[in-house]
CSV table of C-alpha atoms and ligand atoms in Angstrom, one decimal:
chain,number,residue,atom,x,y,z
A,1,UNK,CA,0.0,0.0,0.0
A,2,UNK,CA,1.6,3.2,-0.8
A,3,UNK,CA,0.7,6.1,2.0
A,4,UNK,CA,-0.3,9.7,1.0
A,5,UNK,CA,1.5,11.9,3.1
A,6,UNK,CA,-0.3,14.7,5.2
A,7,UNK,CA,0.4,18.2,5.2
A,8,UNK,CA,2.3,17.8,8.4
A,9,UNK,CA,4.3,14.7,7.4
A,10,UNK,CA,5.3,16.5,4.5
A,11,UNK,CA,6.6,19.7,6.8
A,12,UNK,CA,8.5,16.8,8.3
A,13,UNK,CA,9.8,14.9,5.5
A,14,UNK,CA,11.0,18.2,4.7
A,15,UNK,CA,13.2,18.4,7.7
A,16,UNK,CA,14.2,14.9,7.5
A,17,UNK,CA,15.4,15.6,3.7
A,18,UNK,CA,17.1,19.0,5.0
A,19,UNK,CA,19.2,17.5,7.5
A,20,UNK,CA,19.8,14.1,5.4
A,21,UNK,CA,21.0,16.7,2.5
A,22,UNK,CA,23.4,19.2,4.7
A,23,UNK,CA,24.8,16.3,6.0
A,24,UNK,CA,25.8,14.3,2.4
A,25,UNK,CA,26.8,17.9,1.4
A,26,UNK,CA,29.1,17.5,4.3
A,27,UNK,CA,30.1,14.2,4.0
A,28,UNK,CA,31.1,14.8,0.4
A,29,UNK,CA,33.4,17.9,1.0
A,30,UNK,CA,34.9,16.1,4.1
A,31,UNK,CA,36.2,13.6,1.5
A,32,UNK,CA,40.0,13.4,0.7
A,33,UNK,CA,42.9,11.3,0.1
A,34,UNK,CA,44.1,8.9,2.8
A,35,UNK,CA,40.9,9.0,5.2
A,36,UNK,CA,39.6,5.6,6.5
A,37,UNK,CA,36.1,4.7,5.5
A,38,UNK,CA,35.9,4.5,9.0
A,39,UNK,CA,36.6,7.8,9.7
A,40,UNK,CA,34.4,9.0,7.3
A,41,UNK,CA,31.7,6.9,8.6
A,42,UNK,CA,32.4,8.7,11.9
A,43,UNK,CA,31.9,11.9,10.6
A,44,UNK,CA,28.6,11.2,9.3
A,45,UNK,CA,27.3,9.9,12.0
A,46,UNK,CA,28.8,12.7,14.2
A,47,UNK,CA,27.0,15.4,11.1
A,48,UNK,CA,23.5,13.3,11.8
A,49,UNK,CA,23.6,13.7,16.0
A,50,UNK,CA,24.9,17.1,16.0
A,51,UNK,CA,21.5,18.2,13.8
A,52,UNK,CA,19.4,16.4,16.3
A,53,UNK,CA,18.8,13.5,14.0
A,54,UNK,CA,19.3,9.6,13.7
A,55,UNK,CA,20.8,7.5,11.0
A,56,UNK,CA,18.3,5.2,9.4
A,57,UNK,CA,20.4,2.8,8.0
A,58,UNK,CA,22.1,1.9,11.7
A,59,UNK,CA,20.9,-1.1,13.0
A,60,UNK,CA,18.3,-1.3,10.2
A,61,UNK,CA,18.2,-5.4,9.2
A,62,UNK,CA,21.8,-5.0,11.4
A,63,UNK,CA,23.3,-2.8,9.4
A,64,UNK,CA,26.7,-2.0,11.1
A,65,UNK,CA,27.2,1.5,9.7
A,66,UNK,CA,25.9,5.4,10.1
A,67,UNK,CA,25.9,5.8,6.1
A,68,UNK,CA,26.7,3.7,3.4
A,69,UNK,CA,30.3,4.4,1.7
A,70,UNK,CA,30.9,2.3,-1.8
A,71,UNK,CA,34.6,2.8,-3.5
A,72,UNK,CA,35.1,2.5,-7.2
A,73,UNK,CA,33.6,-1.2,-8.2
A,74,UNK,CA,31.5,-1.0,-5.2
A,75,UNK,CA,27.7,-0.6,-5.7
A,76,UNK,CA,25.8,0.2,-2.9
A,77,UNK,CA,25.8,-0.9,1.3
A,78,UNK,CA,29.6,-0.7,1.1
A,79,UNK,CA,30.9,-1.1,5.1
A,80,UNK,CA,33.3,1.2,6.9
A,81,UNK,CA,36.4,-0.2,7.3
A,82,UNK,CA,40.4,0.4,8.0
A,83,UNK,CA,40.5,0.9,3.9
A,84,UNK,CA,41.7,4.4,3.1
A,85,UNK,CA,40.6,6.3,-0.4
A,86,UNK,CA,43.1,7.3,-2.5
A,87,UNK,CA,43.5,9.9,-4.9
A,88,UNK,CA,41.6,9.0,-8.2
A,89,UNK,CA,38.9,6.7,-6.6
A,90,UNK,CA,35.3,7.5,-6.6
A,91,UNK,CA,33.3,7.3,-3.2
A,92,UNK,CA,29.3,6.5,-3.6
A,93,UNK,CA,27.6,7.9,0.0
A,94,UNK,CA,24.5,7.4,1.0
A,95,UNK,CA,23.1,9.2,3.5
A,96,UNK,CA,19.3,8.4,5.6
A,97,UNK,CA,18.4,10.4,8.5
A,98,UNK,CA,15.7,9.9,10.9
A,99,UNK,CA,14.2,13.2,12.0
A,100,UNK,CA,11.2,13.7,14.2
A,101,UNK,CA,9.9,10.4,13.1
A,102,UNK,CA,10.0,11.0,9.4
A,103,UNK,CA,13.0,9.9,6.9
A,104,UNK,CA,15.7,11.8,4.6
A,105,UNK,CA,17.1,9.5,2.1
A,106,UNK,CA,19.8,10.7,-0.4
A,107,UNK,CA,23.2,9.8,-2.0
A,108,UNK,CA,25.8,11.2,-4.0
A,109,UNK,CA,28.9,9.6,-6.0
A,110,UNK,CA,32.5,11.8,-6.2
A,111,UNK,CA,35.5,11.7,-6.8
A,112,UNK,CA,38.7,11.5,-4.3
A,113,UNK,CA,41.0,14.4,-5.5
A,114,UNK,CA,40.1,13.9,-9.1
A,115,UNK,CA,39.4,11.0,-11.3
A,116,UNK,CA,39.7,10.0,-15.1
A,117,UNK,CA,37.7,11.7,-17.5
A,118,UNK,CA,35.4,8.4,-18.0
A,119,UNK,CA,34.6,7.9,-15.0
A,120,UNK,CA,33.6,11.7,-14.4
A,121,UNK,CA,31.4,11.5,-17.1
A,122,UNK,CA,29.9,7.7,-15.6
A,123,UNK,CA,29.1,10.3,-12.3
A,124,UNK,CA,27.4,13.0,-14.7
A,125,UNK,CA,25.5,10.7,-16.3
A,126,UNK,CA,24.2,9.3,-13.4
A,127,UNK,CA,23.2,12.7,-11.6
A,128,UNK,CA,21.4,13.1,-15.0
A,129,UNK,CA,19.4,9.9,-15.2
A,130,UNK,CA,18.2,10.4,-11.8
A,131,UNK,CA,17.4,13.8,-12.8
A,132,UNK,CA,15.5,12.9,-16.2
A,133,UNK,CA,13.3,10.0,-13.3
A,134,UNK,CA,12.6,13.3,-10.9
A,135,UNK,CA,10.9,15.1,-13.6
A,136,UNK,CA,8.7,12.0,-14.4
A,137,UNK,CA,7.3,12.4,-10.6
A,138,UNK,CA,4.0,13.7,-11.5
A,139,UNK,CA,1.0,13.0,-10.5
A,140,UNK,CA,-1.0,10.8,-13.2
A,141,UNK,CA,2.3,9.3,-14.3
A,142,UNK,CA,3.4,5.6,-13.2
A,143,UNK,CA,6.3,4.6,-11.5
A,144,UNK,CA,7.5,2.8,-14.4
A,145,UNK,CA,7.4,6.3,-16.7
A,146,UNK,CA,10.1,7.3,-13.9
A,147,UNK,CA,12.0,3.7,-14.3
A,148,UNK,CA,12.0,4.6,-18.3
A,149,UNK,CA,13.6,7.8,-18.0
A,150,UNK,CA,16.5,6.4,-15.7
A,151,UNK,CA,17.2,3.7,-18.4
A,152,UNK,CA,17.1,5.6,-21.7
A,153,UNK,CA,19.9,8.2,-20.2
A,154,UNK,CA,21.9,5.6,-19.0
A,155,UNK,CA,21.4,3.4,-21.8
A,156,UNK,CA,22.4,6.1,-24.3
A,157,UNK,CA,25.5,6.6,-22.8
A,158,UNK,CA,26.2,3.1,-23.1
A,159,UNK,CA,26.6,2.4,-19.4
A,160,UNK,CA,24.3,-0.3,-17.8
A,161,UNK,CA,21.6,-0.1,-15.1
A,162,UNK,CA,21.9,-2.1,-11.9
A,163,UNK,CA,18.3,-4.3,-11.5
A,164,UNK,CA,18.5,-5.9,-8.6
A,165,UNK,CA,18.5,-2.6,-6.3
A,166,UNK,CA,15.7,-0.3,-6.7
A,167,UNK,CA,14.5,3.0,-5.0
A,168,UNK,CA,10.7,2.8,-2.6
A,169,UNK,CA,9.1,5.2,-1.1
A,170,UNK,CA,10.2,6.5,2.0
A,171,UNK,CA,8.4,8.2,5.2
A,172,UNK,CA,8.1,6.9,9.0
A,173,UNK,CA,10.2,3.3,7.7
A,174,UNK,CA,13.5,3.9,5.4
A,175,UNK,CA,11.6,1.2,3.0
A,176,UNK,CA,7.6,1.4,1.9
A,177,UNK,CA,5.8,0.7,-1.2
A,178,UNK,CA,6.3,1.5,-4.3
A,179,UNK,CA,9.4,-0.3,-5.3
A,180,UNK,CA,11.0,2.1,-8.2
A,181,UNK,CA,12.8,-0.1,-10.6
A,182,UNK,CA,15.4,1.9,-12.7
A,183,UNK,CA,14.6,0.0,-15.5
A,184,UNK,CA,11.7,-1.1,-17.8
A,185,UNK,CA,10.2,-4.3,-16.0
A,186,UNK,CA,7.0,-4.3,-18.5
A,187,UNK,CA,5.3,-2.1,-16.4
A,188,UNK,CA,2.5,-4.8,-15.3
A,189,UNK,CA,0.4,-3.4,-12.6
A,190,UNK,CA,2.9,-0.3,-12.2
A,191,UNK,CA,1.2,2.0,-9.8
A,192,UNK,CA,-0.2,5.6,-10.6
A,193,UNK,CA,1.3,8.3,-9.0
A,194,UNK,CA,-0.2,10.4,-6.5
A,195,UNK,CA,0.1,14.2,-5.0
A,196,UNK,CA,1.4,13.5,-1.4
A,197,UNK,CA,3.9,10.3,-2.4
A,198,UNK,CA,7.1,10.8,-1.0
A,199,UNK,CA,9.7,8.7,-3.0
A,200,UNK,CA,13.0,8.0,-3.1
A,201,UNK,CA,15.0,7.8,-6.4
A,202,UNK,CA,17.9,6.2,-6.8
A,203,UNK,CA,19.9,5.0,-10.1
A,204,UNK,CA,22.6,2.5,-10.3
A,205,UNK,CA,24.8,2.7,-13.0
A,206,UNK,CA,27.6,0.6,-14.3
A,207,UNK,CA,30.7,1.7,-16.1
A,208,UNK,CA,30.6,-1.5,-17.9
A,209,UNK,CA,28.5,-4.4,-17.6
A,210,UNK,CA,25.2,-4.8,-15.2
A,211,UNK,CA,25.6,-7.9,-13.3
A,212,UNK,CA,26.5,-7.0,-9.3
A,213,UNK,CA,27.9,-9.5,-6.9
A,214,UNK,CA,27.6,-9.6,-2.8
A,215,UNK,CA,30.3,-10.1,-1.0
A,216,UNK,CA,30.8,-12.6,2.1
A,217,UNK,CA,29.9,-9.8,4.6
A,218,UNK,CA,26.6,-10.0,3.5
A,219,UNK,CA,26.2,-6.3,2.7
A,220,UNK,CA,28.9,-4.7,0.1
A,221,UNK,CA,27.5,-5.0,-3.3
A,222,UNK,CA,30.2,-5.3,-6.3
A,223,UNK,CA,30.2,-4.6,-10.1
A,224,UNK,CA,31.2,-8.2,-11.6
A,225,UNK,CA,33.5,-7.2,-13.8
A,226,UNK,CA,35.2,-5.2,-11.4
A,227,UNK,CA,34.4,-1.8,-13.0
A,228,UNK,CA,33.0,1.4,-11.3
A,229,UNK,CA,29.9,2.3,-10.2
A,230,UNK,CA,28.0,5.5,-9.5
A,231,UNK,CA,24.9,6.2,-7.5
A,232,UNK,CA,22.7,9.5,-6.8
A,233,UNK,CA,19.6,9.7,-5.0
A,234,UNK,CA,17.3,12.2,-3.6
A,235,UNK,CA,13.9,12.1,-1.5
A,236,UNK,CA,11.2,13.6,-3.7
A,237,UNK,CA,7.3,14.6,-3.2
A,238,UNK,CA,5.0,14.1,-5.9
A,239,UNK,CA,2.3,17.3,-6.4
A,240,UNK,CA,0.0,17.9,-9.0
A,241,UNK,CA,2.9,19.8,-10.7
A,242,UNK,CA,6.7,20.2,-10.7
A,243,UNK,CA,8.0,17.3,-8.5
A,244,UNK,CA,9.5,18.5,-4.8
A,245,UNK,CA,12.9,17.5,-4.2
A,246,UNK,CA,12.9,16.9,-0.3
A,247,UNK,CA,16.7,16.6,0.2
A,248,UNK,CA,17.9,20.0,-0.3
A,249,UNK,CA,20.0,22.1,2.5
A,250,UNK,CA,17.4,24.5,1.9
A,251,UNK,CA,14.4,22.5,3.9
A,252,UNK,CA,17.3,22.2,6.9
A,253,UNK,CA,15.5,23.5,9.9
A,254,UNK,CA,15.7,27.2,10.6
A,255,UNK,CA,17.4,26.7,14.3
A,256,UNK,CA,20.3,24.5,12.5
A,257,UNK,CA,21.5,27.0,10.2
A,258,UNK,CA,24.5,28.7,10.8
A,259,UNK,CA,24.2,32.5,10.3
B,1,MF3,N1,19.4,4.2,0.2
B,1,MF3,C1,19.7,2.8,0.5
B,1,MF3,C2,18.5,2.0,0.2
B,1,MF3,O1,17.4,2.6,0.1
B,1,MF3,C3,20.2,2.6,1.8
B,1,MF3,C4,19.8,1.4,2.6
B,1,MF3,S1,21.1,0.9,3.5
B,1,MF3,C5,20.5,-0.1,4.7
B,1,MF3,O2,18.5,0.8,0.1
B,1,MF3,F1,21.5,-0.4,5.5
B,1,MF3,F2,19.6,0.6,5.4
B,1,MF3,F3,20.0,-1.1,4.1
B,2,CO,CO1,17.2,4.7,-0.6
């Protein structure tokens, strides 16, 4: 079942996505050459507390971690670890707060330093494909019109969508209906969307080929054949016109902000 938000959940999710947002903004620019994932992982959950908020992922289905940090050929659900990035790597994080009861989910891929030229343009192209699914957020569109638009920018930059990870709506629990493919599954039974959905969006895109592996901790998801990765996400509300995007520094509560 998917759940229309109120008027006051949305002035939450709001929040949630303002907080979850400042804090990947953080994250990101705290990012350099020779820091442990730990560290990092530290950091982000030190960003979440200080703004009064929780990480979803800890603890969820015993996840170990305050955000999710995925080097190069990793995918998504990477764990923190001694492992330092290096100069030239690219760093997937995924941030989800829990604020006042309501979720932020978003994630953003970049680069350690700098990285090749190829693999910039891997990160562009995702950024854009999630983009191109935002705009397709519209009341009286499906879900799968938003899985569409995902594919056919990836697609036609040759790179390869990721199928067995998807993006859901989002709210009180990290995970609620829909499930939002990033790809054409035939569309059977795709649900309409709704003013008052709040869903998160979240490509997966291969450098090369789509096939992902797990590794044996049960978490870290891998490209096959060993090539990069990127992801981006945002939380978005769908109205009767221009999709919201929740997770923007903007909706970060007005007491937060630093003058
Ligand atoms: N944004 C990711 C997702 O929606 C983060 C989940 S990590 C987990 O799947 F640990 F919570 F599973
Ligand atoms: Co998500």
């Amino acid at each position: 079942m998917i759940l229309i938000k109120k008027n006051h959940e949305i002035e939450a999710m709001r929040l949630a996505g303002g907080v979850s947002s400042t804090v990947l903004h953080e994250v990101a620019s705290f990012v350099r050459p020779g820091l442990s994932t730990l560290e990092i992982d530290k950091f982000g959950g030190d960003r979440i507390r200080y703004y009064g908020g929780k990480s979803a992922f800890l603890g969820y289905r015993d996840y170990p971690c305050n955000i999710c940090i995925s080097i190069n050929e990793e995918v998504v659900h990477g764990l923190a670890s001694e492992r330092r990035v290096e100069f030239g790597d690219i760093v997937s994080l995924d941030v989800g707060v829990c604020f006042d009861g309501y979720i932020g989910d978003n994630a953003t891929t970049v680069a350690v330093g700098g990285c090749k030229p190829e693999v910039q343009r891997l990160m562009e192209v995702t950024k854009q494909a999630l983009n191109d699914g935002i705009c397709q957020a519209v009341a009286g569109n499906k879900v799968i019109d938003i899985s569409r638009s995902i594919q056919r920018t990836a697609e036609a930059s040759g790179y390869s969508i990721v199928r067995e990870f998807v993006g859901h709506g989002v709210g009180k629990k990290v995970h609620e209906d829909p499930q939002i493919p990033n790809f054409d599954d035939g569309g059977r039974h795709s649900p309409v969307l709704k003013p008052g959905m709040t869903l998160a969006i979240e490509p997966m895109v291969n450098l090369g080929q789509r096939q992902v592996e797990m590794l044996e901790d049960g978490w870290t998801v891998l490209t096959s054949d060993g090539l990069p990765s990127a992801h981006f996400e945002h939380t978005v509300l769908v109205t009767e016109g221009e999709p919201e995007i929740l997770t923007c520094p903007e909706n970060l509560p007005s007491e937060q902000r630093e003058s």
